[in-house]
């Protein structure tokens, strides 16, 4: 797959087929992604991949916590702003409305929205879940490195005919994840990634988020 196609065909898939991802395929994806750049080549990332019974235990533990004690859990870094400003507020609103509309969930259907949110903690039924961490002893720049690594995972997955969904929602449940996996005290759980084969019949997978035009985000001089 040409890199342009991998980038433009990448999307957030929220329902996967029950088709396993073979270990050599996963290892290939991670080895390719490890070529992502990082400042002074510090490579600040770690990945915990779960499948089978390990995935089931993790998912059930986090799902239970999200259902029954969500107020007890908080991420170790701020992903979203405390106050939203434009144009980001409107982009966020359109994304949420578009996703729920694709699922036939009304704006006032709080229970259905909550149930859809909880599906994050099942990796949207993907057979493989990844938890990505970063060493907390590093600094803000390493978050840029981490972003490039995560994007590299998602693009390498497209090269293998797979799809993904990056999920910051897992960051809230780092305490539960530490009970299930050997995540050290020096690591921040930054996100999860669902990895598997897309269910093409799922309506939510037909929802494609829009992008700002080139003129909106780029200033070009001297051309």
PDB file of C-alpha atoms in Angstrom:
ATOM      1  CA  UNK A   1       0.000   0.000   0.000  1.00  0.00           C
ATOM      2  CA  UNK A   2       1.363   3.418  -0.957  1.00  0.00           C
ATOM      3  CA  UNK A   3       1.918   5.666   2.032  1.00  0.00           C
ATOM      4  CA  UNK A   4      -0.616   8.198   0.693  1.00  0.00           C
ATOM      5  CA  UNK A   5      -3.297   5.513   0.601  1.00  0.00           C
ATOM      6  CA  UNK A   6      -2.402   4.323   4.091  1.00  0.00           C
ATOM      7  CA  UNK A   7      -2.791   7.867   5.427  1.00  0.00           C
ATOM      8  CA  UNK A   8      -6.002   8.730   3.597  1.00  0.00           C
ATOM      9  CA  UNK A   9      -7.678   5.361   4.277  1.00  0.00           C
ATOM     10  CA  UNK A  10      -6.876   5.424   7.998  1.00  0.00           C
ATOM     11  CA  UNK A  11      -9.948   6.113  10.090  1.00  0.00           C
ATOM     12  CA  UNK A  12     -11.299   5.380  13.551  1.00  0.00           C
ATOM     13  CA  UNK A  13     -12.989   1.991  13.285  1.00  0.00           C
ATOM     14  CA  UNK A  14     -15.429   1.268  16.084  1.00  0.00           C
ATOM     15  CA  UNK A  15     -16.568  -2.246  15.223  1.00  0.00           C
ATOM     16  CA  UNK A  16     -14.301  -5.121  14.247  1.00  0.00           C
ATOM     17  CA  UNK A  17     -14.718  -8.618  12.873  1.00  0.00           C
ATOM     18  CA  UNK A  18     -13.984 -11.600  15.150  1.00  0.00           C
ATOM     19  CA  UNK A  19     -10.990 -12.480  12.989  1.00  0.00           C
ATOM     20  CA  UNK A  20      -7.721 -12.940  14.867  1.00  0.00           C
ATOM     21  CA  UNK A  21      -4.589 -10.960  14.141  1.00  0.00           C
ATOM     22  CA  UNK A  22      -1.679 -13.339  13.866  1.00  0.00           C
ATOM     23  CA  UNK A  23       1.303 -12.657  16.134  1.00  0.00           C
ATOM     24  CA  UNK A  24       3.836 -12.261  13.254  1.00  0.00           C
ATOM     25  CA  UNK A  25       1.592  -9.561  11.751  1.00  0.00           C
ATOM     26  CA  UNK A  26       1.421  -7.682  15.061  1.00  0.00           C
ATOM     27  CA  UNK A  27       5.180  -7.975  15.546  1.00  0.00           C
ATOM     28  CA  UNK A  28       5.769  -6.659  12.020  1.00  0.00           C
ATOM     29  CA  UNK A  29       3.542  -3.630  12.676  1.00  0.00           C
ATOM     30  CA  UNK A  30       5.341  -2.769  15.900  1.00  0.00           C
ATOM     31  CA  UNK A  31       8.797  -3.210  14.378  1.00  0.00           C
ATOM     32  CA  UNK A  32       7.899  -0.902  11.508  1.00  0.00           C
ATOM     33  CA  UNK A  33       6.322   1.660  13.871  1.00  0.00           C
ATOM     34  CA  UNK A  34       9.460   1.656  16.011  1.00  0.00           C
ATOM     35  CA  UNK A  35      11.166   3.538  13.172  1.00  0.00           C
ATOM     36  CA  UNK A  36       9.158   6.615  14.193  1.00  0.00           C
ATOM     37  CA  UNK A  37      11.384   9.630  14.929  1.00  0.00           C
ATOM     38  CA  UNK A  38      12.042  10.911  18.428  1.00  0.00           C
ATOM     39  CA  UNK A  39      14.191  13.701  19.845  1.00  0.00           C
ATOM     40  CA  UNK A  40      17.764  12.439  20.203  1.00  0.00           C
ATOM     41  CA  UNK A  41      16.363   8.959  19.475  1.00  0.00           C
ATOM     42  CA  UNK A  42      15.142   8.536  23.077  1.00  0.00           C
ATOM     43  CA  UNK A  43      12.194   6.362  21.909  1.00  0.00           C
ATOM     44  CA  UNK A  44      10.018   7.176  24.956  1.00  0.00           C
ATOM     45  CA  UNK A  45       7.298   4.621  24.255  1.00  0.00           C
ATOM     46  CA  UNK A  46       6.285   1.191  25.472  1.00  0.00           C
ATOM     47  CA  UNK A  47       3.466  -1.005  24.215  1.00  0.00           C
ATOM     48  CA  UNK A  48       1.452  -3.649  26.055  1.00  0.00           C
ATOM     49  CA  UNK A  49      -0.450  -5.831  23.583  1.00  0.00           C
ATOM     50  CA  UNK A  50      -3.297  -8.032  24.782  1.00  0.00           C
ATOM     51  CA  UNK A  51      -5.339 -10.711  23.044  1.00  0.00           C
ATOM     52  CA  UNK A  52      -7.347 -13.748  24.096  1.00  0.00           C
ATOM     53  CA  UNK A  53      -7.822 -14.249  27.826  1.00  0.00           C
ATOM     54  CA  UNK A  54      -5.454 -11.398  28.749  1.00  0.00           C
ATOM     55  CA  UNK A  55      -7.536  -8.994  26.684  1.00  0.00           C
ATOM     56  CA  UNK A  56     -10.767 -10.316  28.172  1.00  0.00           C
ATOM     57  CA  UNK A  57      -9.540  -9.862  31.761  1.00  0.00           C
ATOM     58  CA  UNK A  58      -8.339  -6.333  31.110  1.00  0.00           C
ATOM     59  CA  UNK A  59     -11.496  -5.310  29.284  1.00  0.00           C
ATOM     60  CA  UNK A  60     -13.835  -6.702  31.903  1.00  0.00           C
ATOM     61  CA  UNK A  61     -11.945  -5.044  34.764  1.00  0.00           C
ATOM     62  CA  UNK A  62     -11.942  -1.621  33.119  1.00  0.00           C
ATOM     63  CA  UNK A  63     -15.505  -1.966  31.829  1.00  0.00           C
ATOM     64  CA  UNK A  64     -16.700  -2.751  35.360  1.00  0.00           C
ATOM     65  CA  UNK A  65     -14.851   0.242  36.792  1.00  0.00           C
ATOM     66  CA  UNK A  66     -16.240   2.540  34.093  1.00  0.00           C
ATOM     67  CA  UNK A  67     -19.754   1.316  34.817  1.00  0.00           C
ATOM     68  CA  UNK A  68     -19.701   1.426  38.603  1.00  0.00           C
ATOM     69  CA  UNK A  69     -17.007   3.828  39.786  1.00  0.00           C
ATOM     70  CA  UNK A  70     -16.070   6.279  37.006  1.00  0.00           C
ATOM     71  CA  UNK A  71     -15.621   9.199  39.413  1.00  0.00           C
ATOM     72  CA  UNK A  72     -12.753   7.392  41.149  1.00  0.00           C
ATOM     73  CA  UNK A  73     -10.598   7.353  38.034  1.00  0.00           C
ATOM     74  CA  UNK A  74      -8.678  10.177  36.375  1.00  0.00           C
ATOM     75  CA  UNK A  75      -5.943  10.377  33.728  1.00  0.00           C
ATOM     76  CA  UNK A  76      -2.402  11.402  34.627  1.00  0.00           C
ATOM     77  CA  UNK A  77      -2.276  14.095  31.960  1.00  0.00           C
ATOM     78  CA  UNK A  78      -4.749  16.608  30.526  1.00  0.00           C
ATOM     79  CA  UNK A  79      -5.857  15.600  27.042  1.00  0.00           C
ATOM     80  CA  UNK A  80      -8.623  18.150  26.481  1.00  0.00           C
ATOM     81  CA  UNK A  81      -8.738  21.841  27.440  1.00  0.00           C
ATOM     82  CA  UNK A  82     -10.689  22.983  30.487  1.00  0.00           C
ATOM     83  CA  UNK A  83     -12.328  25.661  28.310  1.00  0.00           C
ATOM     84  CA  UNK A  84     -13.129  25.046  24.655  1.00  0.00           C
ATOM     85  CA  UNK A  85     -12.694  27.790  22.047  1.00  0.00           C
ATOM     86  CA  UNK A  86     -13.479  27.941  18.342  1.00  0.00           C
ATOM     87  CA  UNK A  87     -12.904  26.403  15.886  1.00  0.00           C
ATOM     88  CA  UNK A  88     -12.185  23.374  18.067  1.00  0.00           C
ATOM     89  CA  UNK A  89     -15.503  23.362  19.900  1.00  0.00           C
ATOM     90  CA  UNK A  90     -17.497  23.215  16.675  1.00  0.00           C
ATOM     91  CA  UNK A  91     -15.243  20.510  15.208  1.00  0.00           C
ATOM     92  CA  UNK A  92     -15.686  18.423  18.347  1.00  0.00           C
ATOM     93  CA  UNK A  93     -19.452  18.930  18.250  1.00  0.00           C
ATOM     94  CA  UNK A  94     -19.742  17.878  14.606  1.00  0.00           C
ATOM     95  CA  UNK A  95     -17.622  14.794  15.244  1.00  0.00           C
ATOM     96  CA  UNK A  96     -19.790  13.634  18.139  1.00  0.00           C
ATOM     97  CA  UNK A  97     -23.078  14.383  16.400  1.00  0.00           C
ATOM     98  CA  UNK A  98     -21.936  12.636  13.228  1.00  0.00           C
ATOM     99  CA  UNK A  99     -20.869   9.485  15.043  1.00  0.00           C
ATOM    100  CA  UNK A 100     -24.079   9.170  17.049  1.00  0.00           C
ATOM    101  CA  UNK A 101     -26.199   9.952  13.994  1.00  0.00           C
ATOM    102  CA  UNK A 102     -24.509   7.081  12.126  1.00  0.00           C
ATOM    103  CA  UNK A 103     -25.570   4.796  14.984  1.00  0.00           C
ATOM    104  CA  UNK A 104     -29.099   6.158  15.109  1.00  0.00           C
ATOM    105  CA  UNK A 105     -28.561   7.532  18.617  1.00  0.00           C
ATOM    106  CA  UNK A 106     -30.484  10.703  19.359  1.00  0.00           C
ATOM    107  CA  UNK A 107     -28.970  13.741  21.049  1.00  0.00           C
ATOM    108  CA  UNK A 108     -31.106  13.201  24.156  1.00  0.00           C
ATOM    109  CA  UNK A 109     -30.578   9.438  24.427  1.00  0.00           C
ATOM    110  CA  UNK A 110     -28.139   9.563  27.322  1.00  0.00           C
ATOM    111  CA  UNK A 111     -28.227   5.827  28.038  1.00  0.00           C
ATOM    112  CA  UNK A 112     -27.409   4.850  24.438  1.00  0.00           C
ATOM    113  CA  UNK A 113     -24.552   7.344  24.390  1.00  0.00           C
ATOM    114  CA  UNK A 114     -23.161   5.917  27.618  1.00  0.00           C
ATOM    115  CA  UNK A 115     -23.379   2.376  26.258  1.00  0.00           C
ATOM    116  CA  UNK A 116     -21.512   3.410  23.127  1.00  0.00           C
ATOM    117  CA  UNK A 117     -18.856   5.119  25.247  1.00  0.00           C
ATOM    118  CA  UNK A 118     -18.407   1.963  27.315  1.00  0.00           C
ATOM    119  CA  UNK A 119     -17.609   0.015  24.147  1.00  0.00           C
ATOM    120  CA  UNK A 120     -14.245   1.808  24.197  1.00  0.00           C
ATOM    121  CA  UNK A 121     -13.247  -0.478  27.050  1.00  0.00           C
ATOM    122  CA  UNK A 122     -13.939  -3.568  24.936  1.00  0.00           C
ATOM    123  CA  UNK A 123     -11.613  -2.204  22.254  1.00  0.00           C
ATOM    124  CA  UNK A 124     -14.767  -2.051  20.103  1.00  0.00           C
ATOM    125  CA  UNK A 125     -14.553  -5.863  19.845  1.00  0.00           C
ATOM    126  CA  UNK A 126     -11.132  -5.752  18.185  1.00  0.00           C
ATOM    127  CA  UNK A 127      -9.193  -8.986  18.807  1.00  0.00           C
ATOM    128  CA  UNK A 128      -6.058  -7.083  19.798  1.00  0.00           C
ATOM    129  CA  UNK A 129      -5.767  -4.172  22.181  1.00  0.00           C
ATOM    130  CA  UNK A 130      -2.662  -2.065  22.659  1.00  0.00           C
ATOM    131  CA  UNK A 131      -1.908   0.116  25.657  1.00  0.00           C
ATOM    132  CA  UNK A 132       0.725   2.757  24.927  1.00  0.00           C
ATOM    133  CA  UNK A 133       2.769   4.356  27.705  1.00  0.00           C
ATOM    134  CA  UNK A 134       5.429   7.039  27.994  1.00  0.00           C
ATOM    135  CA  UNK A 135       8.119   7.523  30.616  1.00  0.00           C
ATOM    136  CA  UNK A 136       6.877  10.264  32.965  1.00  0.00           C
ATOM    137  CA  UNK A 137      10.449  11.344  33.738  1.00  0.00           C
ATOM    138  CA  UNK A 138      10.681  12.878  30.269  1.00  0.00           C
ATOM    139  CA  UNK A 139       9.098  16.161  29.173  1.00  0.00           C
ATOM    140  CA  UNK A 140       6.477  17.650  26.873  1.00  0.00           C
ATOM    141  CA  UNK A 141       8.492  17.088  23.710  1.00  0.00           C
ATOM    142  CA  UNK A 142       8.253  13.341  24.195  1.00  0.00           C
ATOM    143  CA  UNK A 143       4.503  13.589  23.704  1.00  0.00           C
ATOM    144  CA  UNK A 144       5.266  14.691  20.125  1.00  0.00           C
ATOM    145  CA  UNK A 145       7.520  11.667  19.720  1.00  0.00           C
ATOM    146  CA  UNK A 146       4.771   9.459  21.093  1.00  0.00           C
ATOM    147  CA  UNK A 147       2.222  10.876  18.663  1.00  0.00           C
ATOM    148  CA  UNK A 148       4.467  10.019  15.730  1.00  0.00           C
ATOM    149  CA  UNK A 149       4.881   6.487  17.070  1.00  0.00           C
ATOM    150  CA  UNK A 150       1.134   6.012  17.485  1.00  0.00           C
ATOM    151  CA  UNK A 151       0.483   7.301  13.966  1.00  0.00           C
ATOM    152  CA  UNK A 152       3.166   4.924  12.679  1.00  0.00           C
ATOM    153  CA  UNK A 153       1.369   1.989  14.314  1.00  0.00           C
ATOM    154  CA  UNK A 154      -1.885   2.962  12.644  1.00  0.00           C
ATOM    155  CA  UNK A 155      -0.284   3.401   9.213  1.00  0.00           C
ATOM    156  CA  UNK A 156       1.694   0.169   9.466  1.00  0.00           C
ATOM    157  CA  UNK A 157      -1.575  -1.558  10.355  1.00  0.00           C
ATOM    158  CA  UNK A 158      -3.151  -0.225   7.161  1.00  0.00           C
ATOM    159  CA  UNK A 159      -0.245  -1.693   5.244  1.00  0.00           C
ATOM    160  CA  UNK A 160      -1.306  -5.097   6.579  1.00  0.00           C
ATOM    161  CA  UNK A 161      -4.971  -4.565   5.693  1.00  0.00           C
ATOM    162  CA  UNK A 162      -5.931  -3.820   9.283  1.00  0.00           C
ATOM    163  CA  UNK A 163      -7.698  -0.900  10.913  1.00  0.00           C
ATOM    164  CA  UNK A 164      -7.346   0.824  14.265  1.00  0.00           C
ATOM    165  CA  UNK A 165      -8.949   3.221  16.695  1.00  0.00           C
ATOM    166  CA  UNK A 166      -6.793   5.324  18.998  1.00  0.00           C
ATOM    167  CA  UNK A 167      -8.512   5.633  22.377  1.00  0.00           C
ATOM    168  CA  UNK A 168      -7.516   8.217  24.970  1.00  0.00           C
ATOM    169  CA  UNK A 169     -10.398   6.837  27.075  1.00  0.00           C
ATOM    170  CA  UNK A 170      -8.077   4.179  28.509  1.00  0.00           C
ATOM    171  CA  UNK A 171      -5.913   6.838  30.175  1.00  0.00           C
ATOM    172  CA  UNK A 172      -8.579   7.288  32.858  1.00  0.00           C
ATOM    173  CA  UNK A 173      -8.148   3.691  34.018  1.00  0.00           C
ATOM    174  CA  UNK A 174      -4.394   3.434  34.447  1.00  0.00           C
ATOM    175  CA  UNK A 175      -4.816   2.071  37.982  1.00  0.00           C
ATOM    176  CA  UNK A 176      -6.868  -0.864  36.687  1.00  0.00           C
ATOM    177  CA  UNK A 177      -4.406  -1.430  33.855  1.00  0.00           C
ATOM    178  CA  UNK A 178      -1.541  -1.586  36.361  1.00  0.00           C
ATOM    179  CA  UNK A 179      -3.344  -4.354  38.218  1.00  0.00           C
ATOM    180  CA  UNK A 180      -3.484  -6.382  35.007  1.00  0.00           C
ATOM    181  CA  UNK A 181      -0.168  -5.552  33.336  1.00  0.00           C
ATOM    182  CA  UNK A 182       3.415  -4.852  34.514  1.00  0.00           C
ATOM    183  CA  UNK A 183       3.245  -1.100  33.887  1.00  0.00           C
ATOM    184  CA  UNK A 184       5.901   0.556  36.056  1.00  0.00           C
ATOM    185  CA  UNK A 185       5.467   3.619  38.255  1.00  0.00           C
ATOM    186  CA  UNK A 186       7.628   5.561  35.785  1.00  0.00           C
ATOM    187  CA  UNK A 187       5.113   5.130  32.959  1.00  0.00           C
ATOM    188  CA  UNK A 188       2.066   7.223  32.045  1.00  0.00           C
ATOM    189  CA  UNK A 189      -0.715   5.317  30.315  1.00  0.00           C
ATOM    190  CA  UNK A 190      -1.434   7.654  27.408  1.00  0.00           C
ATOM    191  CA  UNK A 191      -3.965   5.730  25.310  1.00  0.00           C
ATOM    192  CA  UNK A 192      -5.214   2.441  23.991  1.00  0.00           C
ATOM    193  CA  UNK A 193      -5.399   1.334  20.363  1.00  0.00           C
ATOM    194  CA  UNK A 194      -7.957  -1.130  19.039  1.00  0.00           C
ATOM    195  CA  UNK A 195      -6.427  -3.248  16.264  1.00  0.00           C
ATOM    196  CA  UNK A 196      -8.131  -5.687  13.921  1.00  0.00           C
ATOM    197  CA  UNK A 197     -10.155  -6.197  10.768  1.00  0.00           C
ATOM    198  CA  UNK A 198     -12.922  -3.693  10.082  1.00  0.00           C
ATOM    199  CA  UNK A 199     -16.546  -4.836  10.071  1.00  0.00           C
ATOM    200  CA  UNK A 200     -17.628  -3.169   6.803  1.00  0.00           C
ATOM    201  CA  UNK A 201     -21.314  -3.692   7.599  1.00  0.00           C
ATOM    202  CA  UNK A 202     -21.187  -1.543  10.751  1.00  0.00           C
ATOM    203  CA  UNK A 203     -22.793   1.868  10.119  1.00  0.00           C
ATOM    204  CA  UNK A 204     -20.407   3.648  12.480  1.00  0.00           C
ATOM    205  CA  UNK A 205     -17.488   2.584  10.297  1.00  0.00           C
ATOM    206  CA  UNK A 206     -18.991   4.481   7.356  1.00  0.00           C
ATOM    207  CA  UNK A 207     -18.690   7.733   9.326  1.00  0.00           C
ATOM    208  CA  UNK A 208     -15.644   9.635   8.100  1.00  0.00           C
ATOM    209  CA  UNK A 209     -14.651  12.825   9.879  1.00  0.00           C
ATOM    210  CA  UNK A 210     -14.048  15.914   7.797  1.00  0.00           C
ATOM    211  CA  UNK A 211     -10.797  17.848   7.566  1.00  0.00           C
ATOM    212  CA  UNK A 212     -10.087  21.549   7.336  1.00  0.00           C
ATOM    213  CA  UNK A 213      -9.060  22.802   3.924  1.00  0.00           C
ATOM    214  CA  UNK A 214      -5.426  23.526   3.138  1.00  0.00           C
ATOM    215  CA  UNK A 215      -6.199  27.249   3.150  1.00  0.00           C
ATOM    216  CA  UNK A 216      -7.485  27.028   6.728  1.00  0.00           C
ATOM    217  CA  UNK A 217      -4.367  25.550   8.322  1.00  0.00           C
ATOM    218  CA  UNK A 218      -1.426  26.354   6.018  1.00  0.00           C
ATOM    219  CA  UNK A 219       0.298  29.641   5.227  1.00  0.00           C
ATOM    220  CA  UNK A 220       2.574  29.376   2.195  1.00  0.00           C
ATOM    221  CA  UNK A 221       5.188  32.025   1.369  1.00  0.00           C
ATOM    222  CA  UNK A 222       7.631  32.466  -1.491  1.00  0.00           C
ATOM    223  CA  UNK A 223       6.051  29.924  -3.845  1.00  0.00           C
TER     224      UNK A 223
END
